[in-house]
GROMACS .gro file of C-alpha atoms in nm:
model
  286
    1UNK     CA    1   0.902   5.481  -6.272
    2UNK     CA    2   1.238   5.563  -6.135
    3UNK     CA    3   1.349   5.556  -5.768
    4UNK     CA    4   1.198   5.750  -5.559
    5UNK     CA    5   1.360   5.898  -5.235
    6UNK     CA    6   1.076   5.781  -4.993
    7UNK     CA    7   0.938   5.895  -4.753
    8UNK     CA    8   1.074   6.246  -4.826
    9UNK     CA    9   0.934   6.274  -5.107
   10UNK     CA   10   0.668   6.124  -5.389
   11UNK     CA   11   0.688   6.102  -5.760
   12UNK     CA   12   0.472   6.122  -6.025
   13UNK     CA   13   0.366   6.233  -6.375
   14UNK     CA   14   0.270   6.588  -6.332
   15UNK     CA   15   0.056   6.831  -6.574
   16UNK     CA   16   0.287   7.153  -6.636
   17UNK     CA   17   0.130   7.329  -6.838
   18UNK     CA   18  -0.238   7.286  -6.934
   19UNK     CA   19  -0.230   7.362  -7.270
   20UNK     CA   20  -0.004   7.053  -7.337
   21UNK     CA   21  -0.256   6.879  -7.071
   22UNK     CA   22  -0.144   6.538  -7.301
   23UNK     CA   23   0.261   6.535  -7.195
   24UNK     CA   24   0.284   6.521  -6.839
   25UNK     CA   25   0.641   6.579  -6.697
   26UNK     CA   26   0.806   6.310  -6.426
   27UNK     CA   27   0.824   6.523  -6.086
   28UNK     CA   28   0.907   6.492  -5.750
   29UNK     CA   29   0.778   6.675  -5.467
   30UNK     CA   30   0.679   6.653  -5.110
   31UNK     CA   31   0.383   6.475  -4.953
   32UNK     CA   32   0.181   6.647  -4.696
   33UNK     CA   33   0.258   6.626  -4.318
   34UNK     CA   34   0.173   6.294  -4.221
   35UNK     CA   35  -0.060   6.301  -3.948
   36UNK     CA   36  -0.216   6.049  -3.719
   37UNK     CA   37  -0.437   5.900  -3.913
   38UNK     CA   38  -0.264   5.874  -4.221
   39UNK     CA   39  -0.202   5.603  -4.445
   40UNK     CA   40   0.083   5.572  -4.692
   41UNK     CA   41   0.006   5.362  -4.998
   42UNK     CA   42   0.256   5.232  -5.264
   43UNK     CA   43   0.039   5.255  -5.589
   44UNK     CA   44   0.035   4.938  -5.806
   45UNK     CA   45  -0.210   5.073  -6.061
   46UNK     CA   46  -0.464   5.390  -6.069
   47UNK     CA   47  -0.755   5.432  -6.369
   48UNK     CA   48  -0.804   5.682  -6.615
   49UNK     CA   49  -1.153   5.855  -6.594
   50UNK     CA   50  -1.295   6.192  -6.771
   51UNK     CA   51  -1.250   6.353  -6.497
   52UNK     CA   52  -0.915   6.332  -6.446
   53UNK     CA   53  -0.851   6.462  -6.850
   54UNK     CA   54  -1.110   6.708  -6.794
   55UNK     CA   55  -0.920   6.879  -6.503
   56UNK     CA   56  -0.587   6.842  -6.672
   57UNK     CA   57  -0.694   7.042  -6.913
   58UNK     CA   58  -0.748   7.308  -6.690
   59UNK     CA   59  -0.968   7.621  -6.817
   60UNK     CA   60  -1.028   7.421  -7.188
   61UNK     CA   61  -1.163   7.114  -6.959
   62UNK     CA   62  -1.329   7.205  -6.543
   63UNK     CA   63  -1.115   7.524  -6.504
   64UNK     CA   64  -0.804   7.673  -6.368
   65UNK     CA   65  -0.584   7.411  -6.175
   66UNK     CA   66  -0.254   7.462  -5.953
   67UNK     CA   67   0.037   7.325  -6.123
   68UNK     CA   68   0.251   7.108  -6.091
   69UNK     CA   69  -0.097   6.861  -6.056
   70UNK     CA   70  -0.092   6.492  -6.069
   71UNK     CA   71  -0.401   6.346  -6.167
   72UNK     CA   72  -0.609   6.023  -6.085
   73UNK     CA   73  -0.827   5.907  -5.875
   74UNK     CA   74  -0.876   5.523  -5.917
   75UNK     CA   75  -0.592   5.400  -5.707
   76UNK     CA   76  -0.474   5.087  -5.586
   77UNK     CA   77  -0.180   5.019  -5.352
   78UNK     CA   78   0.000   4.860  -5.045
   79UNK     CA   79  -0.041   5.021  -4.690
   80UNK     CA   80   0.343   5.093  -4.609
   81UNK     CA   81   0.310   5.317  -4.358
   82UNK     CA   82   0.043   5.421  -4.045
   83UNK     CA   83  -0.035   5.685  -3.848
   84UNK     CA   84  -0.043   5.599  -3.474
   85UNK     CA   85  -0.421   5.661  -3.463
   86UNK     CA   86  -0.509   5.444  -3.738
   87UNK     CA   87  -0.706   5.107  -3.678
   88UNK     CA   88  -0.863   5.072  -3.988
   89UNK     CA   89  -0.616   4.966  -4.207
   90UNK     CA   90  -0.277   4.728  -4.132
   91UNK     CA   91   0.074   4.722  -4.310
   92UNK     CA   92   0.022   4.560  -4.603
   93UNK     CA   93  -0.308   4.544  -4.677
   94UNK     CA   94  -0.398   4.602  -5.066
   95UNK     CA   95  -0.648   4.912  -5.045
   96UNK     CA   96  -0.821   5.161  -5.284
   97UNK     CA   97  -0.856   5.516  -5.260
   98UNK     CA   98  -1.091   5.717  -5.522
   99UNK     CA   99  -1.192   6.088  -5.589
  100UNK     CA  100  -1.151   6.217  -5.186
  101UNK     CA  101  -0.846   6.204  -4.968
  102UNK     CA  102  -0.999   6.380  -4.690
  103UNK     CA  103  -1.269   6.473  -4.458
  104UNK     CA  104  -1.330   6.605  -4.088
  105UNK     CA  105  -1.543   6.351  -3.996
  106UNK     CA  106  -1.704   6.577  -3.732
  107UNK     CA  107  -1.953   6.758  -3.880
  108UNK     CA  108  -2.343   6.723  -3.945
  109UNK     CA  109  -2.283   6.535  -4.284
  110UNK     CA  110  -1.985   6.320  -4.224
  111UNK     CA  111  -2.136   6.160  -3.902
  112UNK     CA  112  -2.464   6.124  -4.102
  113UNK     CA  113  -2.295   5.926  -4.351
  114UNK     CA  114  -2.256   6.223  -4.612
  115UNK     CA  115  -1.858   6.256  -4.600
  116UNK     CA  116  -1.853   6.322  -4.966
  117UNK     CA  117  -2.019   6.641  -4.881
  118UNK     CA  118  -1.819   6.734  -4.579
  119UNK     CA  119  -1.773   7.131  -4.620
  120UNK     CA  120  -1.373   7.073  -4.486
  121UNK     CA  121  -1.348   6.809  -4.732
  122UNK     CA  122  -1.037   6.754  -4.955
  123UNK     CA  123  -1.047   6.601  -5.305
  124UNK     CA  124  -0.769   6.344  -5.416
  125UNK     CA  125  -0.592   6.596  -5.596
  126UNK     CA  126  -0.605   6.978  -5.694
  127UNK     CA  127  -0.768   7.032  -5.352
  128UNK     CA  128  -0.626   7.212  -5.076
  129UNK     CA  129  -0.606   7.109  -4.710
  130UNK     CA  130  -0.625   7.335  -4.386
  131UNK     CA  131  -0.209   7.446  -4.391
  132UNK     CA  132  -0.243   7.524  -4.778
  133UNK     CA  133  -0.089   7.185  -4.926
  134UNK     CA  134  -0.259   7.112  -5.280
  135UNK     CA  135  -0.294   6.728  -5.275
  136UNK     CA  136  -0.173   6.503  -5.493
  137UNK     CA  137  -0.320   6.203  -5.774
  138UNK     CA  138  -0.250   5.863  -5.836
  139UNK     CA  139  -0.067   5.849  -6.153
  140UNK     CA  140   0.287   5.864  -5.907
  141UNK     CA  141   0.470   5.632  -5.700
  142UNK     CA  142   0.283   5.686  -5.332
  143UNK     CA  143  -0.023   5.880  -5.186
  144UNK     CA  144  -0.119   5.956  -4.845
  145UNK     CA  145  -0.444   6.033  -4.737
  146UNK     CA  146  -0.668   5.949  -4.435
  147UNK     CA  147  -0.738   5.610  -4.331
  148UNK     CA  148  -1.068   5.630  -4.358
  149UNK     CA  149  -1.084   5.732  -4.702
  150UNK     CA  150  -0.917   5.418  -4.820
  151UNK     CA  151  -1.140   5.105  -4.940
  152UNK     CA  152  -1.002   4.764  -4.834
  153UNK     CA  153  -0.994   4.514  -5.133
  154UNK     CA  154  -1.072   4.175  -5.125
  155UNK     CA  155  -0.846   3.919  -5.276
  156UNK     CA  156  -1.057   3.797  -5.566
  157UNK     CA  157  -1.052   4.109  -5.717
  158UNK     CA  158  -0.734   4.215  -5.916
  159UNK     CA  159  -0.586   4.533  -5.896
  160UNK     CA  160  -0.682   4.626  -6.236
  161UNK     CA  161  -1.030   4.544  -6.219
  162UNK     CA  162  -1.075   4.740  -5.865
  163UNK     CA  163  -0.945   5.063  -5.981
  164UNK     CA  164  -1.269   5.209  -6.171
  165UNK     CA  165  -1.436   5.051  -5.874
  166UNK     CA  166  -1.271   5.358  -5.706
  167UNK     CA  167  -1.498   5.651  -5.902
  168UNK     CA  168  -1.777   5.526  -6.180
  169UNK     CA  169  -1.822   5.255  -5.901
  170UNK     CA  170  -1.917   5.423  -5.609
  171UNK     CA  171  -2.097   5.696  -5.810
  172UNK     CA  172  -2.350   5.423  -5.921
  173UNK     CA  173  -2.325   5.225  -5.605
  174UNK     CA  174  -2.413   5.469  -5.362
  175UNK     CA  175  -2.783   5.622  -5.506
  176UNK     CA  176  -2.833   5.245  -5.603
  177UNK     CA  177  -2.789   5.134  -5.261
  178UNK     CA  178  -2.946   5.422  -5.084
  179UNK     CA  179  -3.271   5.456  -5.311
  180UNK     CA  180  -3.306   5.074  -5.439
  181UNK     CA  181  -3.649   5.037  -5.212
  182UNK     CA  182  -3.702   4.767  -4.962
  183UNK     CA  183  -3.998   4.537  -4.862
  184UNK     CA  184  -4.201   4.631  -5.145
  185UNK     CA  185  -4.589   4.483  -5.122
  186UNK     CA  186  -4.667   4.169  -5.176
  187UNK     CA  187  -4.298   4.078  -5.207
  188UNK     CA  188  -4.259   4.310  -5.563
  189UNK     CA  189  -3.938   4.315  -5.671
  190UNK     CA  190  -3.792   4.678  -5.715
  191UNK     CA  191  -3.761   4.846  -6.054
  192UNK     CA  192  -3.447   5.048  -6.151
  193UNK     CA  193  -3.391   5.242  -6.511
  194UNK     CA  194  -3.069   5.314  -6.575
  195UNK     CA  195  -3.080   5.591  -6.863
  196UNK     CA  196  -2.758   5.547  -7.068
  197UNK     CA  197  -2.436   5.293  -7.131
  198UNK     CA  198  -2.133   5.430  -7.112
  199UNK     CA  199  -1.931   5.320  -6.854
  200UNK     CA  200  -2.132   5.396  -6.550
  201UNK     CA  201  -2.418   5.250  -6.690
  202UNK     CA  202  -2.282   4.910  -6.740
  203UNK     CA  203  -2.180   4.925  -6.348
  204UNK     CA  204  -2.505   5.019  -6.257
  205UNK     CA  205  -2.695   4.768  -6.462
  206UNK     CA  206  -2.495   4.506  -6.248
  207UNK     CA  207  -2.530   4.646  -5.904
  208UNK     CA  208  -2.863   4.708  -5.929
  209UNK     CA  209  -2.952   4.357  -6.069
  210UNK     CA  210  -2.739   4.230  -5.760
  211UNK     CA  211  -2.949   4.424  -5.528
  212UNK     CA  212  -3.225   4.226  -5.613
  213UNK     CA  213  -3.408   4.513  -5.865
  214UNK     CA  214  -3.511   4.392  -6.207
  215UNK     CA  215  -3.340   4.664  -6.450
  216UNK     CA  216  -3.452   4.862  -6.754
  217UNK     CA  217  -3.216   5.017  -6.986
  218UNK     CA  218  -3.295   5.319  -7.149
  219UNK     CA  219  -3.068   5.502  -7.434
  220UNK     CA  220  -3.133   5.661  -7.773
  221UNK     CA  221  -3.033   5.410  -7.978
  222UNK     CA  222  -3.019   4.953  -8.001
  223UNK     CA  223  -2.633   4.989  -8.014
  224UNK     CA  224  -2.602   4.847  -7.666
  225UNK     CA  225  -2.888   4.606  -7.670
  226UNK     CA  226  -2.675   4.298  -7.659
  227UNK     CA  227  -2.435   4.434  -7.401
  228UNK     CA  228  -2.733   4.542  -7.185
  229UNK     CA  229  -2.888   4.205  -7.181
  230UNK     CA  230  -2.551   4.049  -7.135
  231UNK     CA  231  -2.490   4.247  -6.810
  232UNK     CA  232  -2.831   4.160  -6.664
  233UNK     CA  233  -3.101   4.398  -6.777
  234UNK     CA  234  -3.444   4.249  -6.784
  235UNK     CA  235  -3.544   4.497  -7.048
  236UNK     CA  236  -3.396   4.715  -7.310
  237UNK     CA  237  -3.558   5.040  -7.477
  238UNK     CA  238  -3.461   5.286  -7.773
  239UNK     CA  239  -3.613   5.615  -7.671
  240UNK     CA  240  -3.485   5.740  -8.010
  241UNK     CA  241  -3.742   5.493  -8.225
  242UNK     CA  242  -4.029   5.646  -8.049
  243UNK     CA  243  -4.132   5.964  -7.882
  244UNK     CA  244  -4.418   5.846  -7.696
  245UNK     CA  245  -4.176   5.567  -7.585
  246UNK     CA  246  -4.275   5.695  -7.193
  247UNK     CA  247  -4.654   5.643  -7.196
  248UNK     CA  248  -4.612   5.247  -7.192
  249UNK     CA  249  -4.400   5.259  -6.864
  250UNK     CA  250  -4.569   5.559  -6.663
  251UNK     CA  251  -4.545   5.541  -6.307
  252UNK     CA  252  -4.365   5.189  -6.322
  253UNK     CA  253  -4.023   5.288  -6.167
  254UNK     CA  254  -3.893   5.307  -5.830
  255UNK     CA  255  -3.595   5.432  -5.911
  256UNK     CA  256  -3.462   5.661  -6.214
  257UNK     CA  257  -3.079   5.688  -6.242
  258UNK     CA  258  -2.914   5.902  -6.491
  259UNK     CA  259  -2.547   5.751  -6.607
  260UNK     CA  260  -2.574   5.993  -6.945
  261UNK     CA  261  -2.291   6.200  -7.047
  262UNK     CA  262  -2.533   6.484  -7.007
  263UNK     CA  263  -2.831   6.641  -7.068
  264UNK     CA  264  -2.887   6.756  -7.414
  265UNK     CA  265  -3.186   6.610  -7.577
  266UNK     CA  266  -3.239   6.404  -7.293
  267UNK     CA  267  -3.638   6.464  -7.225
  268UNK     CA  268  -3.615   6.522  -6.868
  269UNK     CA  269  -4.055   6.511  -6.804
  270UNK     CA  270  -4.061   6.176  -6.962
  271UNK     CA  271  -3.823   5.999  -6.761
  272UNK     CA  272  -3.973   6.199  -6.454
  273UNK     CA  273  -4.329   6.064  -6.579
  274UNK     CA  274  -4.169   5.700  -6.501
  275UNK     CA  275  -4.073   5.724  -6.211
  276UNK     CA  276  -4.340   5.646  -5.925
  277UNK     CA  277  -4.456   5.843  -5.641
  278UNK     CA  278  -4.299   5.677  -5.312
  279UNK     CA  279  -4.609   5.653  -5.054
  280UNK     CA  280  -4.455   5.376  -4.898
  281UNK     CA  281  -4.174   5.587  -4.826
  282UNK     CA  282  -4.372   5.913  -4.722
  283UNK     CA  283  -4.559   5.779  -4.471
  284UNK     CA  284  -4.228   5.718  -4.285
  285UNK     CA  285  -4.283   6.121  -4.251
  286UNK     CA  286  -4.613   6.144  -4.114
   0.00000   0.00000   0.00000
């Protein structure tokens, strides 16, 4: 990417005009006033996902974006520059920022751990903040975003490999780790199905098996058989080869995730019929 007059400005490859989503044009333009608990990041890489296409394509893909709009949402970067607030994050420390740049922090849901849902909340880019700036994506030369929106990443992990981590990680991660039930009875260990392999599946087939669930694999067809077993599932089923497929595991599951690319054909009362009914976790209500 070419210089870049920093900090005045940012750089990136911007989507012009949605119906040539596919040729983004190098642009320039101005970051958002940096406040006190911004960070700065130098991007080393950032990660493609479906999402970002999706919204580039504008009203053929999620709808009508603001243009100029620089995608992506998988980023990975440098901390070169903090607010005077921040305490989180220091001066060069690698970090990763995914699919929201921004949220108040104050409210109900952001103090009860529910940021993502924050009603003031900003997304990475196409979103708009408070003094009408429309934030900016990854694929460029800098972000800026609030500190505590930003991941910290530990050395083992290259760059590369951290950036999905960013979106179809934390999508998995965060039902896994919220749902994935604890001190079962008689020291059971929890179940997890993870309907469909495409990406997030394969990251939730891993994080569930290394939160201590054994993990079931359901899609329509054997294709992925080997790569399931490879990533840890305990057990692998075709749900195309049989349409009673459900009765063997009724009532078996803890906990049902759905990593499919959507819902057509997928028969929704079988793979509710799985799932068990929590009492261990209702009589926390009563």
């Amino acid at each position: 990417m070419p210089s870049v007059n920093y900090p005045e400005e940012f750089a990136g490859f911007a989507v012009v005009d949605t119906k040539e989503w596919s040729k983004q044009k190098y642009t320039t333009y101005k970051p958002k006033e940096f406040g006190d608990y911004d960070l700065d990041i130098e991007i080393e890489c950032c990660g493609i996902c479906g999402s970002d296409l999706l919204t580039a394509q504008g009203g053929e893909g999620w709808g009508e974006i603001k243009l100029p709009q620089v995608v992506g949402h998988e980023i990975i970067g440098k901390v070169i520059k903090k607010g005077p607030k921040v305490t989180l994050h220091e001066i060069g420390d690698r970090v990763g920022l995914g699919a929201q740049c921004y949220a108040c922090l104050e409210c109900k849901r952001c103090k009860e751990k529910n940021i993502q849902y924050c009603p003031h909340g900003v997304t990475t880019y196409d979103g708009k903040y408070a003094d009408g700036y429309v934030s900016q994506g990854g694929y460029a030369s800098h972000v800026r975003a609030h500190e505590y929106m930003f991941f910290p990443i530990p050395k083992e992990i290259k760059s590369s490999d951290a950036g999905p981590l960013m979106c179809g990680g934390l999508t998995v991660f965060s039902p896994l780790k919220r749902n994935i039930p604890k001190d079962l009875p008689n020291g059971e260990k929890p179940k997890v199905a993870i309907l469909g392999l495409g990406g997030l599946g394969h990251m939730a087939v891993m994080y569930a098996k290394a939160l201590g669930a054994d993990v079931y694999v359901f899609t329509r067809s054997e294709n992925k058989k080997d790569q399931a077993l490879e990533l840890g599932a305990k057990e692998f089923i075709a749900t195309g080869k049989n349409d009673d497929w459900h009765e063997e595991y009724f009532d078996s599951f803890d906990l049902v995730l759905n990593c499919a690319i959507g819902l057509a054909g997928l028969n929704l009362d079988a793979f509710l019929s799985i799932l068990k009914v929590q009492d261990q976790w209702l009589k926390k209500f009563h």
